CSV table of C-alpha atoms and ligand atoms in Angstrom, one decimal:
chain,number,residue,atom,x,y,z
A,250,UNK,CA,12.3,2.2,2.4
A,251,UNK,CA,10.9,-1.3,1.5
A,252,UNK,CA,12.6,-3.5,4.3
A,253,UNK,CA,10.2,-2.5,6.9
A,254,UNK,CA,7.2,-1.4,5.2
A,255,UNK,CA,3.8,-2.3,7.4
A,256,UNK,CA,2.8,-5.5,5.4
A,257,UNK,CA,6.0,-7.3,6.0
A,258,UNK,CA,5.5,-11.3,6.0
A,259,UNK,CA,8.0,-13.7,7.0
A,260,UNK,CA,8.3,-17.4,6.3
A,261,UNK,CA,8.7,-19.4,9.4
A,262,UNK,CA,11.9,-21.1,7.9
A,263,UNK,CA,14.0,-20.4,10.9
A,264,UNK,CA,12.6,-19.1,14.2
A,265,UNK,CA,15.2,-18.7,16.8
A,266,UNK,CA,14.6,-17.6,20.6
A,267,UNK,CA,16.8,-14.6,21.3
A,268,UNK,CA,17.6,-12.6,24.5
A,269,UNK,CA,15.9,-9.5,22.9
A,270,UNK,CA,12.6,-10.8,23.6
A,271,UNK,CA,12.7,-9.9,27.6
A,272,UNK,CA,10.3,-7.6,28.8
A,273,UNK,CA,12.4,-4.6,29.2
A,274,UNK,CA,12.5,-4.5,25.3
A,275,UNK,CA,8.6,-5.2,25.2
A,276,UNK,CA,8.1,-2.5,27.6
A,277,UNK,CA,10.1,0.1,25.7
A,278,UNK,CA,8.3,-0.5,22.5
A,279,UNK,CA,5.0,-0.3,24.3
A,280,UNK,CA,6.0,3.1,25.7
A,281,UNK,CA,7.0,4.2,22.3
A,282,UNK,CA,3.7,3.2,21.0
A,283,UNK,CA,1.8,4.8,23.9
A,284,UNK,CA,3.6,8.1,23.3
A,285,UNK,CA,3.3,8.1,19.5
A,286,UNK,CA,-0.2,7.1,19.0
A,287,UNK,CA,-2.0,10.3,20.1
A,288,UNK,CA,0.0,12.2,17.9
A,289,UNK,CA,-0.6,10.4,14.5
A,290,UNK,CA,-3.0,11.9,11.9
A,291,UNK,CA,-6.4,9.9,11.9
A,292,UNK,CA,-8.5,8.8,9.0
A,293,UNK,CA,-11.9,7.0,8.6
A,294,UNK,CA,-11.5,3.2,9.0
A,295,UNK,CA,-13.2,0.6,6.8
A,296,UNK,CA,-14.1,-1.7,9.7
A,297,UNK,CA,-12.7,0.2,12.9
A,298,UNK,CA,-13.3,3.6,13.7
A,299,UNK,CA,-10.2,5.1,12.2
A,300,UNK,CA,-7.0,4.3,10.8
A,301,UNK,CA,-3.7,6.1,11.7
A,302,UNK,CA,-1.1,7.4,9.5
A,303,UNK,CA,2.4,6.3,10.5
A,304,UNK,CA,5.5,7.0,8.3
A,305,UNK,CA,3.3,7.7,5.5
A,306,UNK,CA,1.1,4.5,5.6
A,307,UNK,CA,-2.2,4.0,7.1
A,308,UNK,CA,-2.7,1.2,9.8
A,309,UNK,CA,-5.1,0.1,12.3
A,310,UNK,CA,-4.2,1.9,15.3
A,311,UNK,CA,-3.7,-1.4,17.4
A,312,UNK,CA,-1.5,-4.6,17.1
A,313,UNK,CA,-0.6,-3.7,13.5
A,314,UNK,CA,1.1,-0.5,14.5
A,315,UNK,CA,2.7,-2.0,17.8
A,316,UNK,CA,4.0,-4.8,16.2
A,317,UNK,CA,5.5,-2.9,13.3
A,318,UNK,CA,7.0,-0.8,15.9
A,319,UNK,CA,8.7,-4.0,17.6
A,320,UNK,CA,10.0,-4.9,14.1
A,321,UNK,CA,11.5,-1.6,13.6
A,322,UNK,CA,13.0,-1.5,17.2
A,323,UNK,CA,14.4,-5.0,17.8
A,324,UNK,CA,14.2,-7.1,14.6
A,325,UNK,CA,17.5,-8.5,13.3
A,326,UNK,CA,17.3,-10.0,10.0
A,327,UNK,CA,19.6,-13.0,8.8
A,328,UNK,CA,20.9,-14.1,5.5
A,329,UNK,CA,18.6,-17.0,5.0
A,330,UNK,CA,15.3,-15.5,5.2
A,331,UNK,CA,12.6,-15.2,2.9
A,332,UNK,CA,10.1,-12.4,3.0
A,333,UNK,CA,6.9,-12.0,1.3
A,334,UNK,CA,5.6,-8.4,1.0
A,335,UNK,CA,2.3,-7.0,-0.5
A,336,UNK,CA,-0.4,-4.6,-0.3
A,337,UNK,CA,-3.4,-6.6,1.3
A,338,UNK,CA,-5.6,-8.4,-1.5
A,339,UNK,CA,-2.9,-8.7,-4.1
A,340,UNK,CA,-2.5,-12.4,-3.9
A,341,UNK,CA,-0.8,-13.0,-0.5
A,342,UNK,CA,-2.2,-16.2,0.2
A,343,UNK,CA,-1.6,-17.6,-3.2
A,344,UNK,CA,2.1,-16.8,-3.2
A,345,UNK,CA,2.6,-17.9,0.3
A,346,UNK,CA,1.5,-21.3,-0.9
A,347,UNK,CA,3.6,-21.2,-3.9
A,348,UNK,CA,6.7,-20.3,-1.9
A,349,UNK,CA,6.3,-22.7,0.8
A,350,UNK,CA,5.7,-25.5,-1.8
A,351,UNK,CA,8.6,-24.5,-3.9
A,352,UNK,CA,11.1,-24.0,-1.0
A,353,UNK,CA,9.9,-27.3,0.8
A,354,UNK,CA,9.6,-29.3,-2.4
A,355,UNK,CA,12.1,-32.0,-1.5
A,356,UNK,CA,10.7,-32.5,2.1
A,357,UNK,CA,7.0,-33.3,1.3
A,358,UNK,CA,5.2,-35.3,-1.2
A,359,UNK,CA,2.4,-33.8,-3.1
A,360,UNK,CA,-0.2,-36.6,-2.0
A,361,UNK,CA,0.2,-35.8,1.6
A,362,UNK,CA,1.5,-32.3,1.3
A,363,UNK,CA,0.9,-30.0,4.6
A,364,UNK,CA,-0.9,-27.4,2.6
A,365,UNK,CA,-3.6,-30.0,2.0
A,366,UNK,CA,-4.4,-29.8,5.7
A,367,UNK,CA,-2.8,-26.5,6.8
A,368,UNK,CA,-3.9,-23.1,5.4
A,369,UNK,CA,-1.3,-21.0,3.6
A,370,UNK,CA,-1.3,-18.4,6.5
A,371,UNK,CA,-0.4,-21.1,9.0
A,372,UNK,CA,2.4,-22.5,6.6
A,373,UNK,CA,3.9,-19.0,6.0
A,374,UNK,CA,2.8,-16.9,8.9
A,375,UNK,CA,2.3,-13.1,8.8
A,376,UNK,CA,5.3,-11.5,10.8
A,377,UNK,CA,3.5,-9.3,13.0
A,378,UNK,CA,0.8,-11.8,13.8
A,379,UNK,CA,3.3,-14.2,14.9
A,380,UNK,CA,5.3,-11.5,17.0
A,381,UNK,CA,2.1,-11.5,19.1
A,382,UNK,CA,2.5,-14.9,20.0
A,383,UNK,CA,4.3,-16.1,23.2
A,384,UNK,CA,8.0,-15.3,23.0
A,385,UNK,CA,8.2,-12.9,20.3
A,386,UNK,CA,11.1,-14.9,18.2
A,387,UNK,CA,13.5,-13.5,16.2
A,388,UNK,CA,13.3,-14.1,12.3
A,389,UNK,CA,15.9,-14.1,9.5
A,390,UNK,CA,15.8,-12.2,6.5
A,391,UNK,CA,17.4,-11.8,3.3
A,392,UNK,CA,15.1,-11.8,0.2
A,393,UNK,CA,11.9,-10.2,-0.5
A,394,UNK,CA,9.2,-11.6,-2.9
A,395,UNK,CA,6.7,-8.7,-3.5
A,396,UNK,CA,3.4,-9.3,-5.4
A,397,UNK,CA,1.3,-6.5,-6.8
A,398,UNK,CA,-2.2,-6.3,-8.5
A,399,UNK,CA,-4.2,-4.0,-10.5
A,400,UNK,CA,-5.8,-1.5,-8.0
A,401,UNK,CA,-9.3,-2.0,-9.3
A,402,UNK,CA,-9.4,-5.5,-8.1
A,403,UNK,CA,-7.4,-4.8,-5.0
A,404,UNK,CA,-10.2,-2.5,-3.9
A,405,UNK,CA,-13.0,-4.6,-4.9
A,406,UNK,CA,-11.4,-7.5,-3.1
A,407,UNK,CA,-10.6,-5.6,0.0
A,408,UNK,CA,-14.0,-3.7,0.2
A,409,UNK,CA,-15.8,-7.2,0.2
A,410,UNK,CA,-13.2,-8.8,2.6
A,411,UNK,CA,-13.4,-6.2,5.1
A,412,UNK,CA,-17.2,-5.8,5.1
A,413,UNK,CA,-17.3,-9.3,6.0
A,414,UNK,CA,-14.8,-9.0,8.9
A,415,UNK,CA,-16.4,-5.7,10.3
A,416,UNK,CA,-17.9,-6.2,13.9
A,417,UNK,CA,-21.4,-6.5,13.8
A,418,UNK,CA,-22.1,-3.2,15.4
A,419,UNK,CA,-19.8,-1.5,13.0
A,420,UNK,CA,-22.0,-0.2,9.9
A,421,UNK,CA,-21.2,-1.6,6.7
A,422,UNK,CA,-18.9,0.8,4.3
A,423,UNK,CA,-20.5,1.4,1.0
A,424,UNK,CA,-18.6,1.1,-2.2
A,425,UNK,CA,-18.6,4.6,-3.1
A,426,UNK,CA,-17.2,5.4,0.5
A,427,UNK,CA,-14.5,2.7,0.1
A,428,UNK,CA,-13.8,3.9,-3.4
A,429,UNK,CA,-13.3,7.5,-2.2
A,430,UNK,CA,-11.0,6.6,0.9
A,431,UNK,CA,-8.9,4.2,-1.4
A,432,UNK,CA,-8.4,7.1,-3.8
A,433,UNK,CA,-7.3,9.3,-1.0
A,434,UNK,CA,-4.6,6.5,0.1
A,435,UNK,CA,-6.7,5.9,3.2
A,436,UNK,CA,-6.9,2.2,3.3
A,437,UNK,CA,-4.9,-0.6,5.3
A,438,UNK,CA,-1.5,-0.1,4.5
A,439,UNK,CA,-2.3,2.6,1.8
A,440,UNK,CA,-1.7,4.5,0.0
A,441,UNK,CA,-1.7,1.6,-2.6
A,442,UNK,CA,0.8,3.5,-5.2
A,443,UNK,CA,3.3,4.6,-2.6
A,444,UNK,CA,3.4,0.9,-1.2
A,445,UNK,CA,3.7,-0.5,-4.8
A,446,UNK,CA,6.3,2.1,-6.0
A,447,UNK,CA,8.6,1.6,-2.9
A,448,UNK,CA,9.0,-2.1,-3.8
A,449,UNK,CA,9.0,-1.3,-7.6
A,450,UNK,CA,11.9,1.0,-7.3
A,451,UNK,CA,13.8,-1.2,-4.7
A,452,UNK,CA,13.5,-4.1,-7.2
A,453,UNK,CA,15.1,-2.1,-10.0
A,454,UNK,CA,17.9,-0.9,-7.5
A,455,UNK,CA,18.7,-4.5,-6.2
A,456,UNK,CA,16.9,-7.1,-8.3
A,457,UNK,CA,18.9,-9.7,-6.6
A,458,UNK,CA,17.0,-9.0,-3.3
A,459,UNK,CA,13.6,-8.2,-4.4
A,460,UNK,CA,11.8,-10.4,-6.9
A,461,UNK,CA,8.5,-7.9,-8.1
A,462,UNK,CA,5.7,-10.2,-9.3
A,463,UNK,CA,2.2,-9.0,-10.7
A,464,UNK,CA,-0.9,-11.1,-9.8
A,465,UNK,CA,-2.0,-11.1,-13.5
A,466,UNK,CA,1.2,-12.5,-14.6
A,467,UNK,CA,0.8,-15.3,-12.2
A,468,UNK,CA,-2.7,-16.3,-13.5
A,469,UNK,CA,-1.4,-16.1,-17.1
A,470,UNK,CA,1.8,-17.8,-16.8
A,471,UNK,CA,2.1,-19.6,-13.4
A,472,UNK,CA,4.7,-22.1,-14.6
A,473,UNK,CA,7.0,-19.5,-15.8
A,474,UNK,CA,6.6,-17.6,-12.8
A,475,UNK,CA,7.2,-20.4,-10.4
A,476,UNK,CA,10.3,-21.2,-12.2
A,477,UNK,CA,11.6,-17.8,-11.9
A,478,UNK,CA,10.6,-17.9,-8.1
A,479,UNK,CA,12.7,-21.1,-7.8
A,480,UNK,CA,15.7,-19.3,-9.3
A,481,UNK,CA,15.2,-16.3,-7.2
A,482,UNK,CA,14.8,-18.0,-4.0
A,483,UNK,CA,18.0,-20.2,-4.5
A,484,UNK,CA,15.9,-23.3,-5.3
A,485,UNK,CA,16.0,-23.7,-9.2
A,486,UNK,CA,14.3,-26.4,-10.7
A,487,UNK,CA,16.5,-29.1,-12.3
A,488,UNK,CA,15.9,-30.3,-15.8
A,489,UNK,CA,14.8,-33.9,-14.2
A,490,UNK,CA,12.2,-31.9,-12.0
A,491,UNK,CA,10.9,-30.0,-15.1
A,492,UNK,CA,10.5,-33.3,-16.8
A,493,UNK,CA,8.7,-34.9,-14.2
A,494,UNK,CA,6.3,-32.2,-14.0
A,495,UNK,CA,7.1,-30.6,-10.4
A,496,UNK,CA,6.4,-27.2,-11.7
A,497,UNK,CA,3.1,-28.2,-12.8
A,498,UNK,CA,2.2,-30.1,-9.4
A,499,UNK,CA,3.0,-26.9,-7.4
A,500,UNK,CA,0.9,-24.7,-9.6
A,501,UNK,CA,-1.9,-27.4,-9.1
A,502,UNK,CA,-1.6,-27.8,-5.7
A,503,UNK,CA,-1.8,-24.0,-5.1
A,504,UNK,CA,-4.4,-23.0,-7.7
A,505,UNK,CA,-7.5,-21.3,-6.3
A,506,UNK,CA,-9.3,-24.3,-7.5
A,507,UNK,CA,-7.5,-26.6,-5.4
A,508,UNK,CA,-7.1,-24.7,-2.2
A,509,UNK,CA,-10.4,-22.9,-2.0
A,510,UNK,CA,-12.0,-26.5,-2.0
A,511,UNK,CA,-9.9,-28.1,0.7
A,512,UNK,CA,-11.5,-28.6,4.0
A,513,UNK,CA,-9.0,-26.7,5.8
A,514,UNK,CA,-9.6,-23.6,3.8
A,515,UNK,CA,-13.3,-24.1,3.8
A,516,UNK,CA,-14.1,-24.7,7.7
A,517,UNK,CA,-11.1,-23.6,9.6
A,518,UNK,CA,-9.9,-20.2,10.9
A,519,UNK,CA,-6.9,-18.3,11.0
A,520,UNK,CA,-5.9,-16.8,14.3
A,521,UNK,CA,-3.7,-13.6,14.0
A,522,UNK,CA,-4.1,-12.7,17.6
A,523,UNK,CA,-6.5,-13.3,20.3
A,524,UNK,CA,-8.9,-10.5,18.9
A,525,UNK,CA,-8.3,-11.4,15.2
A,526,UNK,CA,-9.6,-14.8,14.0
A,527,UNK,CA,-10.8,-14.9,10.4
A,528,UNK,CA,-12.6,-17.8,8.6
A,529,UNK,CA,-10.0,-19.4,6.1
A,530,UNK,CA,-12.8,-19.3,3.5
A,531,UNK,CA,-12.8,-15.6,3.3
A,532,UNK,CA,-9.4,-15.6,1.8
A,533,UNK,CA,-10.7,-17.3,-1.4
A,534,UNK,CA,-13.4,-15.4,-3.1
A,535,UNK,CA,-13.1,-15.6,-6.8
A,536,UNK,CA,-9.3,-15.6,-7.6
A,537,UNK,CA,-10.0,-14.0,-11.0
A,538,UNK,CA,-8.7,-11.0,-13.0
A,539,UNK,CA,-10.8,-8.3,-13.9
A,540,UNK,CA,-13.7,-9.1,-11.5
A,541,UNK,CA,-13.9,-5.3,-10.8
A,542,UNK,CA,-16.1,-5.0,-13.8
A,543,UNK,CA,-19.1,-6.5,-11.9
A,544,UNK,CA,-18.7,-3.6,-9.3
A,545,UNK,CA,-17.2,-0.4,-10.3
A,546,UNK,CA,-18.9,2.3,-12.4
A,547,UNK,CA,-17.4,4.0,-15.5
A,548,UNK,CA,-16.5,7.0,-13.7
A,549,UNK,CA,-14.8,5.0,-11.0
A,550,UNK,CA,-12.7,3.1,-13.3
A,551,UNK,CA,-11.7,6.3,-15.2
A,552,UNK,CA,-10.8,8.2,-12.0
A,553,UNK,CA,-8.8,5.2,-10.4
A,554,UNK,CA,-7.0,4.8,-13.8
A,555,UNK,CA,-6.1,8.0,-14.0
A,556,UNK,CA,-4.6,8.2,-10.6
A,557,UNK,CA,-2.8,5.1,-11.2
A,558,UNK,CA,-1.4,6.4,-14.5
A,559,UNK,CA,-0.1,9.7,-13.0
A,560,UNK,CA,1.4,7.9,-9.9
A,561,UNK,CA,3.2,5.6,-11.8
A,562,UNK,CA,4.1,7.7,-14.8
A,563,UNK,CA,8.0,7.5,-15.5
A,564,UNK,CA,8.2,4.7,-13.2
A,565,UNK,CA,8.1,1.9,-16.0
A,566,UNK,CA,5.6,0.1,-14.0
A,567,UNK,CA,2.1,-0.6,-15.5
A,568,UNK,CA,-1.0,-2.5,-14.8
A,569,UNK,CA,-3.2,-4.0,-17.5
A,570,UNK,CA,-6.4,-2.1,-18.2
B,160,PAP,P1,-4.9,-10.8,2.2
B,160,PAP,O1,-4.0,-9.7,2.0
B,160,PAP,O2,-6.1,-10.9,3.1
B,160,PAP,O3,-3.9,-12.1,2.7
B,160,PAP,P2,-4.6,-11.9,-0.5
B,160,PAP,O4,-4.4,-13.5,-0.4
B,160,PAP,O5,-3.4,-11.0,-0.6
B,160,PAP,O6,-5.6,-11.5,0.8
B,160,PAP,O7,-5.7,-11.6,-1.5
B,160,PAP,C1,-6.9,-12.3,-1.7
B,160,PAP,C2,-7.4,-12.6,-3.1
B,160,PAP,O8,-6.5,-13.6,-3.8
B,160,PAP,C3,-8.7,-12.7,-3.4
B,160,PAP,O9,-9.0,-12.2,-4.5
B,160,PAP,P3,-10.6,-11.8,-5.1
B,160,PAP,O10,-11.2,-11.2,-4.0
B,160,PAP,O11,-10.5,-11.1,-6.1
B,160,PAP,O12,-11.1,-13.2,-5.4
B,160,PAP,C4,-8.5,-14.5,-3.4
B,160,PAP,O13,-10.0,-15.2,-4.1
B,160,PAP,C5,-7.4,-14.5,-4.3
B,160,PAP,N1,-6.6,-15.6,-4.1
B,160,PAP,C6,-6.6,-16.5,-3.0
B,160,PAP,N2,-6.0,-17.7,-3.2
B,160,PAP,C7,-5.6,-17.7,-4.7
B,160,PAP,C8,-5.2,-18.8,-5.3
B,160,PAP,N3,-4.6,-19.7,-4.9
B,160,PAP,N4,-5.1,-18.4,-6.8
B,160,PAP,C9,-5.5,-17.1,-7.2
B,160,PAP,N5,-6.1,-16.3,-6.4
B,160,PAP,C10,-6.3,-16.6,-5.2
């Protein structure tokens, strides 16, 4: 079910300390983790020795899995929350910035906006990363915004990203090997198609709860998509705001060209946990549609397109070629 798929992320709108954060509960989940881990199927990792398959999805066998279990065991959603969910490398960073800027647009001016000095991942933290911090606070939940992207661009973006992050003593993974694993569904939070279809089907069933977006549409018509985002999140743009160019300002603020050149996103790091610290600049590579053309062979493209066609057949969901 969509609600607790592994790449769940949460906007830090409200963050209420709860009694549930006591050590008994932490211990209970830790025990479940220790009991479950040895029995999970293993697959080859892209930047760690292996990934493990938990409830149909592939995860790194460490904090990602433990924190997911914590969410499943103790998380209490509340009606004012906004969640962003995505398969990694599908446009998460961009959408975090857009949601943050849309929801908070009356609080901050564009000249001294927090996004100019704070990275999108700090403005809109990952739920599982945040849970690792101090008191494992409780979040509220109501709506999901899901973003997906052509799997060919996802694969290339992911392969380049993870090779940059791999530990020095871990050999780089070749594109051929990454491609094979991706096709088999073995990649962080994969299989890609199951992830996307889970949210796609849920968005058809409950469109008022799940807004399903595509990276390619956001690139093509950012103003249209941001207005839809505002409507969906309960922060519709007024005619006055539209005529003053507020939507354009948000799009400009969150554009690849702007965010990728800000000092904070060029030199600062993103601390996801004490062991996972990533240079912000790695979240901004090219920000283009179709960069896969520079990397994938004709055979790779045909095979990936065929898998995608077969997996999505009958669902109504299509990706551009
Ligand atoms: P994550 O899963 O590690 O958070 P995510 O933000 O989902 O990554 O995706 C990163 C991709 O979005 C990168 O694509 P590329 O490798 O093909 O270039 C990144 O460049 C792109 N991206 C980041 N910010 C923006 C933006 N503001 N506009 C458009 N694309 C962006």
